[in-house]
Amino acid sequence: MKSAKDYLDEANETVPKMAAADAIAKHAAGSGVFVDVRDSGDIAKSGTIKGAQRIPRGMIEFRADPAMEQFYNPALKKDGEIYLICGAGGQAALAGKTLQNMGYTNVTNIGGFPGWKEAGGPTEEG
């Protein structure tokens, strides 16, 4: 039987990671879609990346599947650049693995929001 650590290790093996400074440069260039996968309560406490899509990890399959018309988020494209962030990087990795399993080809884990904020990335209120 798999443990949470097993799932996280698998996700970290397949979902590439990017340093906050590099992700901030991508954001400044208008490159890709930034997605905060934390729940709304956590985002309300700390804020999020300026302009980020807010898609809780528990909803990622619904928001990423065009067949789920009432839930689908059209900002998510299977071949588009998608940058995922959470509190520390674990939820972003797991969400990234899910997206890969759904056929998304360019998914990157940019770690935790505190790192983004410390690196001077643009933010907005939650």
Short mmCIF file of C-alpha atoms in Angstrom, two decimals:
data_model
loop_
_atom_site.label_atom_id
_atom_site.label_comp_id
_atom_site.label_asym_id
_atom_site.label_seq_id
_atom_site.Cartn_x
_atom_site.Cartn_y
_atom_site.Cartn_z
CA MET A 1 0.00 0.00 0.00
CA LYS A 2 1.27 3.48 -0.89
CA SER A 3 1.88 6.15 1.72
CA ALA A 4 1.55 9.92 1.36
CA LYS A 5 5.35 10.05 1.09
CA ASP A 6 5.24 7.59 -1.82
CA TYR A 7 2.78 9.80 -3.71
CA LEU A 8 4.84 12.91 -2.97
CA ASP A 9 8.10 11.23 -4.04
CA GLU A 10 6.50 10.14 -7.34
CA ALA A 11 5.17 13.64 -7.96
CA ASN A 12 8.53 15.25 -7.20
CA GLU A 13 10.23 12.83 -9.63
CA THR A 14 8.03 13.80 -12.58
CA VAL A 15 6.93 17.40 -12.00
CA PRO A 16 9.83 19.78 -12.68
CA LYS A 17 10.63 22.42 -10.08
CA MET A 18 11.56 26.01 -10.71
CA ALA A 19 13.23 28.52 -8.39
CA ALA A 20 11.12 31.45 -7.28
CA ALA A 21 13.37 33.98 -9.05
CA ASP A 22 12.98 32.14 -12.36
CA ALA A 23 9.21 31.89 -11.87
CA ILE A 24 9.03 35.61 -11.12
CA ALA A 25 10.80 36.29 -14.43
CA LYS A 26 8.25 34.08 -16.25
CA HIS A 27 5.43 35.97 -14.52
CA ALA A 28 6.93 39.35 -15.49
CA ALA A 29 7.17 38.18 -19.11
CA GLY A 30 3.49 37.21 -19.08
CA SER A 31 4.46 33.61 -19.66
CA GLY A 32 1.96 30.91 -18.76
CA VAL A 33 -0.79 30.54 -16.20
CA PHE A 34 -0.03 30.68 -12.50
CA VAL A 35 -2.26 28.53 -10.29
CA ASP A 36 -2.46 28.63 -6.50
CA VAL A 37 -3.73 25.22 -5.36
CA ARG A 38 -4.23 26.14 -1.69
CA ASP A 39 -7.72 26.41 -0.23
CA SER A 40 -9.37 29.81 -0.03
CA GLY A 41 -8.78 30.10 3.72
CA ASP A 42 -5.02 29.87 3.31
CA ILE A 43 -5.05 32.33 0.42
CA ALA A 44 -7.19 34.75 2.47
CA LYS A 45 -4.56 34.72 5.23
CA SER A 46 -1.47 35.25 3.10
CA GLY A 47 -2.52 36.52 -0.32
CA THR A 48 -1.42 34.93 -3.58
CA ILE A 49 0.49 35.59 -6.78
CA LYS A 50 -0.86 38.60 -8.64
CA GLY A 51 -3.30 37.38 -11.27
CA ALA A 52 -3.07 33.72 -10.23
CA GLN A 53 -5.91 31.34 -10.88
CA ARG A 54 -7.22 30.00 -7.58
CA ILE A 55 -7.95 26.32 -7.98
CA PRO A 56 -7.87 24.24 -4.79
CA ARG A 57 -6.07 20.93 -5.20
CA GLY A 58 -9.31 19.10 -4.45
CA MET A 59 -10.90 20.68 -7.54
CA ILE A 60 -8.00 20.41 -9.98
CA GLU A 61 -9.43 17.43 -11.93
CA PHE A 62 -12.76 19.20 -12.42
CA ARG A 63 -11.22 22.57 -13.39
CA ALA A 64 -8.76 20.90 -15.80
CA ASP A 65 -11.24 18.70 -17.69
CA PRO A 66 -13.09 20.42 -20.57
CA ALA A 67 -15.78 17.71 -20.38
CA MET A 68 -16.76 19.06 -16.94
CA GLU A 69 -18.36 22.11 -18.53
CA GLN A 70 -19.81 23.60 -15.36
CA PHE A 71 -16.40 23.44 -13.59
CA TYR A 72 -13.79 23.70 -16.36
CA ASN A 73 -11.40 26.65 -16.23
CA PRO A 74 -10.58 27.66 -19.83
CA ALA A 75 -7.31 29.26 -18.69
CA LEU A 76 -5.95 25.72 -18.43
CA LYS A 77 -4.70 24.39 -21.77
CA LYS A 78 -3.16 20.93 -22.13
CA ASP A 79 -0.12 22.31 -23.98
CA GLY A 80 0.06 25.64 -22.11
CA GLU A 81 2.66 26.61 -19.54
CA ILE A 82 1.20 26.04 -16.07
CA TYR A 83 3.04 27.12 -12.92
CA LEU A 84 1.72 25.69 -9.65
CA ILE A 85 2.23 27.09 -6.16
CA CYS A 86 0.98 26.12 -2.71
CA GLY A 87 2.15 26.58 0.88
CA ALA A 88 5.41 24.64 0.72
CA GLY A 89 5.51 22.82 -2.62
CA GLY A 90 3.94 19.46 -1.77
CA GLN A 91 0.39 20.20 -2.89
CA ALA A 92 1.73 21.85 -6.05
CA ALA A 93 3.74 18.71 -6.87
CA LEU A 94 0.72 16.46 -6.32
CA ALA A 95 -1.54 18.72 -8.40
CA GLY A 96 1.12 18.78 -11.12
CA LYS A 97 1.28 14.98 -11.21
CA THR A 98 -2.51 14.87 -11.54
CA LEU A 99 -2.40 17.32 -14.44
CA GLN A 100 0.32 15.26 -16.12
CA ASN A 101 -1.85 12.16 -15.72
CA MET A 102 -4.65 14.12 -17.45
CA GLY A 103 -2.43 14.90 -20.46
CA TYR A 104 -1.03 18.31 -19.51
CA THR A 105 2.48 18.53 -20.92
CA ASN A 106 4.07 21.68 -19.48
CA VAL A 107 3.46 21.75 -15.72
CA THR A 108 5.98 23.22 -13.26
CA ASN A 109 6.08 23.33 -9.46
CA ILE A 110 7.26 26.73 -8.26
CA GLY A 111 7.13 25.72 -4.60
CA GLY A 112 5.59 27.61 -1.73
CA PHE A 113 4.06 31.06 -1.60
CA PRO A 114 6.38 32.22 1.22
CA GLY A 115 9.36 31.69 -1.13
CA TRP A 116 7.62 33.66 -3.88
CA LYS A 117 6.93 36.51 -1.49
CA GLU A 118 10.46 36.52 -0.03
CA ALA A 119 11.91 36.65 -3.56
CA GLY A 120 9.87 39.80 -4.27
CA GLY A 121 7.23 38.28 -6.53
CA PRO A 122 4.11 40.38 -7.16
CA THR A 123 1.20 39.52 -4.89
CA GLU A 124 -2.43 40.38 -4.33
CA GLU A 125 -4.75 40.13 -1.38
CA GLY A 126 -6.57 36.85 -0.81
#
